[in-house]
Amino acid sequence: MQQQDRIQNIQALRGVAVLFVVFLHLFSVERKYGGLETILPDILQFGIFGVDMFFVISGFVMVTVTRGKFRNFRHAVTFIYRRLSRIYPLYWVYTLLVLVVFLIQPSWVNSKQGNHISILESFLLIPSHYLPLVMVGWTLIHEIYFYTVFSLALLFSSEKRLPFVLVGWGGIVVLGSVLFTVTLPTLRILFHPLTLEFIGGCFLAILYQKRNFTVKPAILVVLALAALVASVSGYYLFTVVTGRIEPLYWWRVFIFGIPALAIVFCLINAERNGYLMNRYLIRVGDASYSIYLSHILSLSLVGRIWGTFSVNGLADNMVVLPLALVFVIIVGMASYSLVEKPLLRISRKLI
């Protein structure tokens, strides 16, 4: 997001979203390496909600940064280049690191899928039946799809017609998801209901640009918290009734997507009315992509060491878990400063 378009609460929400995902995987690490006694509650599996937050935020940001740039070939090319140059270079760095681990010890990488990995598909973020080497890369495949379609809208549609394009896109997704049982990976991405979260974020940006809400910041924050509580409650009921940990497809949109839209809506308008989220969350948000890509490696390293030296009881859990969280954030911040930002500077000079 350009500096003049930057909304601080969006950055803070990115920080919140990535911490949700980190806590989800921290929970998994404790269950795997922390012994029979654990301290992290099952509700931390709600952390998958962070991904839905990212999708909504992506839609909002795309409309915000392209305002006034429709039906212009140069702007469309610049847009898709900047999106891809933000995703791929850093992703390739971490894919190479995980590939090294995979070549040395295949069982350490995505072992739940039987070590079935396509290296080419992983590097290019091509839809596949299996997770990429960097397991969170599955979300980036969705992002590439979002950006590709949006760049076409940027090229061929006028800004006034964007809402109709989005409705049409959403309609195609709904029909494809409802009418067809899709097994091909590419078609599964094209018709996946998660796309509606991105489209919803786009509509939030359109609404934000056209309406100046005067609701008190405190009320907006309370509404955002209420949406979060509703999402947590919905997730808890889902797990109790179905026995499943992760809601899929339409269930996910209802339980996570709609509350995510409400939270983003409330907090962007709260900033407009004078409320800013914590500055440390904003800093975490700035580094959220680096944290997102690096945290699996960081937690895996902590887990391997922990598993070697773990002792009975909760004492080691109480020490290791906070240290693991701090380690993840430090590594992510270092990656942001030393790797991500230099790569972005280089990519910007090429166009």
GROMACS .gro file of C-alpha atoms in nm:
model
  351
    1MET     CA    1   0.000   0.000   0.000
    2GLN     CA    2   0.135   0.342  -0.094
    3GLN     CA    3   0.217   0.573   0.194
    4GLN     CA    4  -0.061   0.816   0.105
    5ASP     CA    5  -0.313   0.530   0.100
    6ARG     CA    6  -0.180   0.362   0.412
    7ILE     CA    7  -0.432   0.295   0.686
    8GLN     CA    8  -0.252   0.218   1.010
    9ASN     CA    9  -0.529  -0.004   1.146
   10ILE     CA   10  -0.504  -0.222   0.835
   11GLN     CA   11  -0.139  -0.280   0.916
   12ALA     CA   12  -0.229  -0.355   1.277
   13LEU     CA   13  -0.494  -0.601   1.161
   14ARG     CA   14  -0.230  -0.772   0.950
   15GLY     CA   15  -0.031  -0.804   1.270
   16VAL     CA   16  -0.330  -0.954   1.450
   17ALA     CA   17  -0.396  -1.193   1.160
   18VAL     CA   18  -0.041  -1.326   1.147
   19LEU     CA   19  -0.034  -1.371   1.526
   20PHE     CA   20  -0.355  -1.574   1.501
   21VAL     CA   21  -0.180  -1.806   1.254
   22VAL     CA   22   0.135  -1.822   1.466
   23PHE     CA   23  -0.066  -1.921   1.776
   24LEU     CA   24  -0.241  -2.192   1.573
   25HIS     CA   25   0.091  -2.349   1.480
   26LEU     CA   26   0.237  -2.288   1.826
   27PHE     CA   27  -0.054  -2.494   1.957
   28SER     CA   28   0.038  -2.773   1.712
   29VAL     CA   29   0.403  -2.762   1.819
   30GLU     CA   30   0.309  -2.803   2.185
   31ARG     CA   31   0.082  -3.096   2.105
   32LYS     CA   32   0.362  -3.262   1.907
   33TYR     CA   33   0.664  -3.192   2.126
   34GLY     CA   34   0.538  -3.072   2.466
   35GLY     CA   35   0.457  -3.406   2.626
   36LEU     CA   36   0.127  -3.538   2.757
   37GLU     CA   37   0.053  -3.229   2.966
   38THR     CA   38  -0.016  -2.908   2.773
   39ILE     CA   39  -0.114  -2.554   2.865
   40LEU     CA   40  -0.239  -2.405   2.539
   41PRO     CA   41  -0.620  -2.440   2.504
   42ASP     CA   42  -0.789  -2.608   2.209
   43ILE     CA   43  -0.960  -2.282   2.112
   44LEU     CA   44  -0.625  -2.161   1.972
   45GLN     CA   45  -0.708  -2.371   1.669
   46PHE     CA   46  -0.936  -2.077   1.593
   47GLY     CA   47  -0.613  -1.917   1.467
   48ILE     CA   48  -0.700  -2.026   1.114
   49PHE     CA   49  -0.928  -1.720   1.125
   50GLY     CA   50  -0.613  -1.515   1.054
   51VAL     CA   51  -0.606  -1.640   0.695
   52ASP     CA   52  -0.959  -1.513   0.635
   53MET     CA   53  -0.858  -1.177   0.778
   54PHE     CA   54  -0.573  -1.163   0.528
   55PHE     CA   55  -0.808  -1.232   0.237
   56VAL     CA   56  -1.049  -0.957   0.338
   57ILE     CA   57  -0.760  -0.714   0.388
   58SER     CA   58  -0.619  -0.804   0.045
   59GLY     CA   59  -0.945  -0.712  -0.125
   60PHE     CA   60  -0.966  -0.384   0.064
   61VAL     CA   61  -0.607  -0.290  -0.018
   62MET     CA   62  -0.639  -0.376  -0.388
   63VAL     CA   63  -0.927  -0.135  -0.442
   64THR     CA   64  -0.761   0.132  -0.228
   65VAL     CA   65  -0.427   0.136  -0.411
   66THR     CA   66  -0.582   0.128  -0.760
   67ARG     CA   67  -0.820   0.417  -0.714
   68GLY     CA   68  -0.821   0.632  -1.030
   69LYS     CA   69  -0.604   0.383  -1.224
   70PHE     CA   70  -0.860   0.184  -1.422
   71ARG     CA   71  -0.855   0.123  -1.798
   72ASN     CA   72  -0.487   0.199  -1.821
   73PHE     CA   73  -0.250  -0.064  -1.958
   74ARG     CA   74   0.057   0.072  -1.780
   75HIS     CA   75  -0.120   0.083  -1.445
   76ALA     CA   76  -0.253  -0.271  -1.491
   77VAL     CA   77   0.093  -0.406  -1.576
   78THR     CA   78   0.252  -0.215  -1.288
   79PHE     CA   79  -0.015  -0.346  -1.051
   80ILE     CA   80   0.033  -0.714  -1.133
   81TYR     CA   81   0.412  -0.677  -1.139
   82ARG     CA   82   0.419  -0.519  -0.795
   83ARG     CA   83   0.183  -0.778  -0.652
   84LEU     CA   84   0.384  -1.069  -0.790
   85SER     CA   85   0.719  -0.913  -0.700
   86ARG     CA   86   0.595  -0.876  -0.345
   87ILE     CA   87   0.488  -1.240  -0.321
   88TYR     CA   88   0.742  -1.444  -0.515
   89PRO     CA   89   1.099  -1.331  -0.425
   90LEU     CA   90   1.064  -1.373  -0.048
   91TYR     CA   91   0.854  -1.684  -0.097
   92TRP     CA   92   1.130  -1.834  -0.312
   93VAL     CA   93   1.385  -1.765  -0.038
   94TYR     CA   94   1.186  -1.969   0.212
   95THR     CA   95   1.097  -2.234  -0.044
   96LEU     CA   96   1.468  -2.288  -0.108
   97LEU     CA   97   1.533  -2.318   0.265
   98VAL     CA   98   1.255  -2.573   0.306
   99LEU     CA   99   1.374  -2.757  -0.007
  100VAL     CA  100   1.716  -2.800   0.154
  101VAL     CA  101   1.548  -2.947   0.462
  102PHE     CA  102   1.333  -3.172   0.242
  103LEU     CA  103   1.634  -3.305   0.050
  104ILE     CA  104   1.817  -3.381   0.375
  105GLN     CA  105   1.521  -3.520   0.573
  106PRO     CA  106   1.198  -3.556   0.368
  107SER     CA  107   0.993  -3.668   0.669
  108TRP     CA  108   1.036  -3.324   0.827
  109VAL     CA  109   0.840  -3.146   0.552
  110ASN     CA  110   0.461  -3.178   0.528
  111SER     CA  111   0.479  -3.536   0.652
  112LYS     CA  112   0.100  -3.562   0.686
  113GLN     CA  113   0.066  -3.576   0.308
  114GLY     CA  114   0.316  -3.859   0.273
  115ASN     CA  115   0.599  -3.643   0.138
  116HIS     CA  116   0.413  -3.596  -0.191
  117ILE     CA  117   0.549  -3.265  -0.313
  118SER     CA  118   0.587  -3.115  -0.659
  119ILE     CA  119   0.888  -2.886  -0.648
  120LEU     CA  120   0.794  -2.698  -0.967
  121GLU     CA  121   0.436  -2.639  -0.856
  122SER     CA  122   0.564  -2.529  -0.516
  123PHE     CA  123   0.802  -2.272  -0.662
  124LEU     CA  124   0.549  -2.130  -0.909
  125LEU     CA  125   0.249  -2.149  -0.673
  126ILE     CA  126   0.052  -2.359  -0.919
  127PRO     CA  127  -0.261  -2.527  -0.778
  128SER     CA  128  -0.190  -2.886  -0.679
  129HIS     CA  129  -0.342  -3.177  -0.492
  130TYR     CA  130  -0.067  -3.131  -0.233
  131LEU     CA  131   0.059  -2.850  -0.014
  132PRO     CA  132   0.360  -2.650  -0.136
  133LEU     CA  133   0.698  -2.695   0.031
  134VAL     CA  134   0.619  -2.388   0.241
  135MET     CA  135   0.290  -2.521   0.370
  136VAL     CA  136   0.122  -2.179   0.413
  137GLY     CA  137   0.184  -2.124   0.041
  138TRP     CA  138  -0.163  -2.261  -0.032
  139THR     CA  139  -0.303  -1.923   0.070
  140LEU     CA  140  -0.067  -1.748  -0.172
  141ILE     CA  141  -0.210  -1.955  -0.456
  142HIS     CA  142  -0.546  -1.795  -0.377
  143GLU     CA  143  -0.382  -1.451  -0.362
  144ILE     CA  144  -0.224  -1.500  -0.707
  145TYR     CA  145  -0.569  -1.586  -0.841
  146PHE     CA  146  -0.722  -1.278  -0.679
  147TYR     CA  147  -0.454  -1.048  -0.819
  148THR     CA  148  -0.476  -1.195  -1.169
  149VAL     CA  149  -0.851  -1.144  -1.196
  150PHE     CA  150  -0.831  -0.799  -1.039
  151SER     CA  151  -0.558  -0.691  -1.281
  152LEU     CA  152  -0.786  -0.791  -1.571
  153ALA     CA  153  -1.065  -0.584  -1.416
  154LEU     CA  154  -0.819  -0.297  -1.382
  155LEU     CA  155  -0.734  -0.325  -1.751
  156PHE     CA  156  -1.077  -0.378  -1.906
  157SER     CA  157  -1.329  -0.231  -1.662
  158SER     CA  158  -1.400   0.125  -1.560
  159GLU     CA  159  -1.389   0.212  -1.192
  160LYS     CA  160  -1.763   0.282  -1.190
  161ARG     CA  161  -1.833  -0.067  -1.321
  162LEU     CA  162  -1.608  -0.243  -1.072
  163PRO     CA  163  -1.897  -0.331  -0.835
  164PHE     CA  164  -2.075  -0.508  -1.123
  165VAL     CA  165  -1.757  -0.694  -1.216
  166LEU     CA  166  -1.718  -0.806  -0.855
  167VAL     CA  167  -2.081  -0.921  -0.836
  168GLY     CA  168  -2.036  -1.114  -1.160
  169TRP     CA  169  -1.717  -1.275  -1.033
  170GLY     CA  170  -1.885  -1.367  -0.707
  171GLY     CA  171  -2.181  -1.512  -0.895
  172ILE     CA  172  -1.953  -1.734  -1.102
  173VAL     CA  173  -1.779  -1.855  -0.786
  174VAL     CA  174  -2.110  -1.933  -0.615
  175LEU     CA  175  -2.254  -2.117  -0.915
  176GLY     CA  176  -1.934  -2.312  -0.973
  177SER     CA  177  -1.909  -2.409  -0.608
  178VAL     CA  178  -2.274  -2.510  -0.572
  179LEU     CA  179  -2.335  -2.679  -0.906
  180PHE     CA  180  -2.012  -2.872  -0.954
  181THR     CA  181  -1.810  -3.116  -0.749
  182VAL     CA  182  -1.463  -2.998  -0.842
  183THR     CA  183  -1.159  -3.224  -0.807
  184LEU     CA  184  -0.911  -3.054  -1.040
  185PRO     CA  185  -0.687  -2.826  -0.828
  186THR     CA  186  -0.710  -2.528  -1.064
  187LEU     CA  187  -1.089  -2.538  -1.084
  188ARG     CA  188  -1.108  -2.583  -0.709
  189ILE     CA  189  -0.923  -2.252  -0.669
  190LEU     CA  190  -1.135  -2.076  -0.931
  191PHE     CA  191  -1.463  -2.173  -0.763
  192HIS     CA  192  -1.350  -2.168  -0.401
  193PRO     CA  193  -1.586  -1.977  -0.166
  194LEU     CA  194  -1.284  -1.810  -0.001
  195THR     CA  195  -1.279  -1.583  -0.306
  196LEU     CA  196  -1.590  -1.418  -0.164
  197GLU     CA  197  -1.384  -1.291   0.128
  198PHE     CA  198  -1.153  -1.108  -0.110
  199ILE     CA  199  -1.452  -0.971  -0.302
  200GLY     CA  200  -1.609  -0.864   0.027
  201GLY     CA  201  -1.291  -0.674   0.111
  202CYS     CA  202  -1.314  -0.499  -0.226
  203PHE     CA  203  -1.667  -0.385  -0.148
  204LEU     CA  204  -1.555  -0.260   0.193
  205ALA     CA  205  -1.303  -0.034   0.018
  206ILE     CA  206  -1.567   0.096  -0.224
  207LEU     CA  207  -1.799   0.170   0.067
  208TYR     CA  208  -1.516   0.329   0.265
  209GLN     CA  209  -1.433   0.563  -0.022
  210LYS     CA  210  -1.792   0.676  -0.072
  211ARG     CA  211  -1.921   0.708   0.284
  212ASN     CA  212  -1.789   0.903   0.582
  213PHE     CA  213  -1.921   0.729   0.892
  214THR     CA  214  -1.940   0.925   1.215
  215VAL     CA  215  -1.992   0.638   1.460
  216LYS     CA  216  -1.787   0.686   1.776
  217PRO     CA  217  -1.460   0.488   1.772
  218ALA     CA  218  -1.548   0.315   2.101
  219ILE     CA  219  -1.870   0.178   1.950
  220LEU     CA  220  -1.685   0.056   1.641
  221VAL     CA  221  -1.427  -0.122   1.856
  222VAL     CA  222  -1.702  -0.286   2.062
  223LEU     CA  223  -1.873  -0.400   1.742
  224ALA     CA  224  -1.543  -0.544   1.616
  225LEU     CA  225  -1.498  -0.735   1.942
  226ALA     CA  226  -1.856  -0.859   1.919
  227ALA     CA  227  -1.784  -0.989   1.568
  228LEU     CA  228  -1.476  -1.169   1.700
  229VAL     CA  229  -1.674  -1.324   1.987
  230ALA     CA  230  -1.944  -1.433   1.741
  231SER     CA  231  -1.680  -1.596   1.521
  232VAL     CA  232  -1.516  -1.776   1.813
  233SER     CA  233  -1.856  -1.896   1.935
  234GLY     CA  234  -1.954  -2.013   1.588
  235TYR     CA  235  -1.626  -2.198   1.554
  236TYR     CA  236  -1.668  -2.364   1.893
  237LEU     CA  237  -2.021  -2.480   1.809
  238PHE     CA  238  -1.900  -2.607   1.472
  239THR     CA  239  -1.628  -2.819   1.632
  240VAL     CA  240  -1.868  -2.955   1.896
  241VAL     CA  241  -2.142  -3.045   1.648
  242THR     CA  242  -1.927  -3.179   1.364
  243GLY     CA  243  -1.618  -3.299   1.549
  244ARG     CA  244  -1.404  -3.129   1.284
  245ILE     CA  245  -1.126  -2.883   1.359
  246GLU     CA  246  -1.134  -2.675   1.042
  247PRO     CA  247  -1.455  -2.552   0.877
  248LEU     CA  248  -1.431  -2.583   0.500
  249TYR     CA  249  -1.581  -2.403   0.205
  250TRP     CA  250  -1.911  -2.229   0.287
  251TRP     CA  251  -1.892  -2.302   0.658
  252ARG     CA  252  -1.563  -2.117   0.665
  253VAL     CA  253  -1.705  -1.812   0.489
  254PHE     CA  254  -1.993  -1.793   0.735
  255ILE     CA  255  -1.792  -1.857   1.052
  256PHE     CA  256  -1.479  -1.661   0.964
  257GLY     CA  257  -1.536  -1.453   0.652
  258ILE     CA  258  -1.837  -1.248   0.761
  259PRO     CA  259  -1.692  -1.162   1.106
  260ALA     CA  260  -1.361  -1.073   0.938
  261LEU     CA  261  -1.546  -0.828   0.713
  262ALA     CA  262  -1.716  -0.675   1.016
  263ILE     CA  263  -1.389  -0.638   1.206
  264VAL     CA  264  -1.207  -0.473   0.914
  265PHE     CA  265  -1.504  -0.243   0.850
  266CYS     CA  266  -1.519  -0.132   1.213
  267LEU     CA  267  -1.148  -0.068   1.259
  268ILE     CA  268  -1.085   0.120   0.935
  269ASN     CA  269  -1.370   0.351   1.025
  270ALA     CA  270  -1.249   0.374   1.383
  271GLU     CA  271  -0.920   0.511   1.249
  272ARG     CA  272  -1.108   0.762   1.035
  273ASN     CA  273  -1.271   0.879   1.358
  274GLY     CA  274  -0.948   0.903   1.555
  275TYR     CA  275  -0.878   0.557   1.700
  276LEU     CA  276  -0.544   0.392   1.622
  277MET     CA  277  -0.453   0.040   1.726
  278ASN     CA  278  -0.135  -0.037   1.919
  279ARG     CA  279   0.182   0.081   1.743
  280TYR     CA  280   0.358  -0.248   1.815
  281LEU     CA  281   0.083  -0.435   1.631
  282ILE     CA  282   0.140  -0.197   1.339
  283ARG     CA  283   0.509  -0.292   1.337
  284VAL     CA  284   0.421  -0.660   1.347
  285GLY     CA  285   0.180  -0.593   1.061
  286ASP     CA  286   0.456  -0.433   0.856
  287ALA     CA  287   0.658  -0.754   0.896
  288SER     CA  288   0.356  -0.985   0.869
  289TYR     CA  289   0.454  -1.143   0.536
  290SER     CA  290   0.802  -1.229   0.661
  291ILE     CA  291   0.659  -1.364   0.986
  292TYR     CA  292   0.398  -1.562   0.792
  293LEU     CA  293   0.655  -1.731   0.569
  294SER     CA  294   0.923  -1.785   0.833
  295HIS     CA  295   0.723  -1.895   1.136
  296ILE     CA  296   0.682  -2.259   1.030
  297LEU     CA  297   1.059  -2.299   0.999
  298SER     CA  298   1.115  -2.115   1.326
  299LEU     CA  299   0.861  -2.323   1.517
  300SER     CA  300   0.988  -2.645   1.359
  301LEU     CA  301   1.338  -2.566   1.481
  302VAL     CA  302   1.210  -2.490   1.831
  303GLY     CA  303   1.002  -2.807   1.827
  304ARG     CA  304   1.291  -3.032   1.723
  305ILE     CA  305   1.511  -2.892   1.999
  306TRP     CA  306   1.228  -2.908   2.251
  307GLY     CA  307   1.148  -3.268   2.164
  308THR     CA  308   1.507  -3.364   2.235
  309PHE     CA  309   1.528  -3.200   2.577
  310SER     CA  310   1.166  -3.205   2.700
  311VAL     CA  311   1.094  -3.317   3.056
  312ASN     CA  312   0.782  -3.441   3.234
  313GLY     CA  313   0.544  -3.177   3.364
  314LEU     CA  314   0.453  -2.828   3.252
  315ALA     CA  315   0.769  -2.643   3.352
  316ASP     CA  316   0.933  -2.667   3.011
  317ASN     CA  317   0.607  -2.572   2.836
  318MET     CA  318   0.584  -2.253   3.040
  319VAL     CA  319   0.938  -2.160   2.940
  320VAL     CA  320   0.956  -2.280   2.580
  321LEU     CA  321   0.624  -2.148   2.449
  322PRO     CA  322   0.683  -1.779   2.532
  323LEU     CA  323   1.041  -1.808   2.404
  324ALA     CA  324   0.915  -1.970   2.084
  325LEU     CA  325   0.672  -1.683   2.026
  326VAL     CA  326   0.945  -1.425   2.082
  327PHE     CA  327   1.180  -1.620   1.855
  328VAL     CA  328   0.921  -1.628   1.576
  329ILE     CA  329   0.869  -1.253   1.593
  330ILE     CA  330   1.242  -1.176   1.608
  331VAL     CA  331   1.316  -1.399   1.308
  332GLY     CA  332   1.024  -1.247   1.115
  333MET     CA  333   1.131  -0.892   1.195
  334ALA     CA  334   1.489  -0.970   1.094
  335SER     CA  335   1.366  -1.125   0.771
  336TYR     CA  336   1.159  -0.815   0.701
  337SER     CA  337   1.451  -0.577   0.753
  338LEU     CA  338   1.733  -0.784   0.604
  339VAL     CA  339   1.562  -0.980   0.326
  340GLU     CA  340   1.211  -0.863   0.237
  341LYS     CA  341   1.274  -0.488   0.221
  342PRO     CA  342   1.594  -0.517   0.011
  343LEU     CA  343   1.416  -0.754  -0.229
  344LEU     CA  344   1.129  -0.507  -0.262
  345ARG     CA  345   1.371  -0.222  -0.331
  346ILE     CA  346   1.540  -0.422  -0.605
  347SER     CA  347   1.210  -0.519  -0.765
  348ARG     CA  348   1.088  -0.158  -0.766
  349LYS     CA  349   1.399  -0.050  -0.957
  350LEU     CA  350   1.323  -0.295  -1.237
  351ILE     CA  351   1.006  -0.118  -1.352
   0.00000   0.00000   0.00000
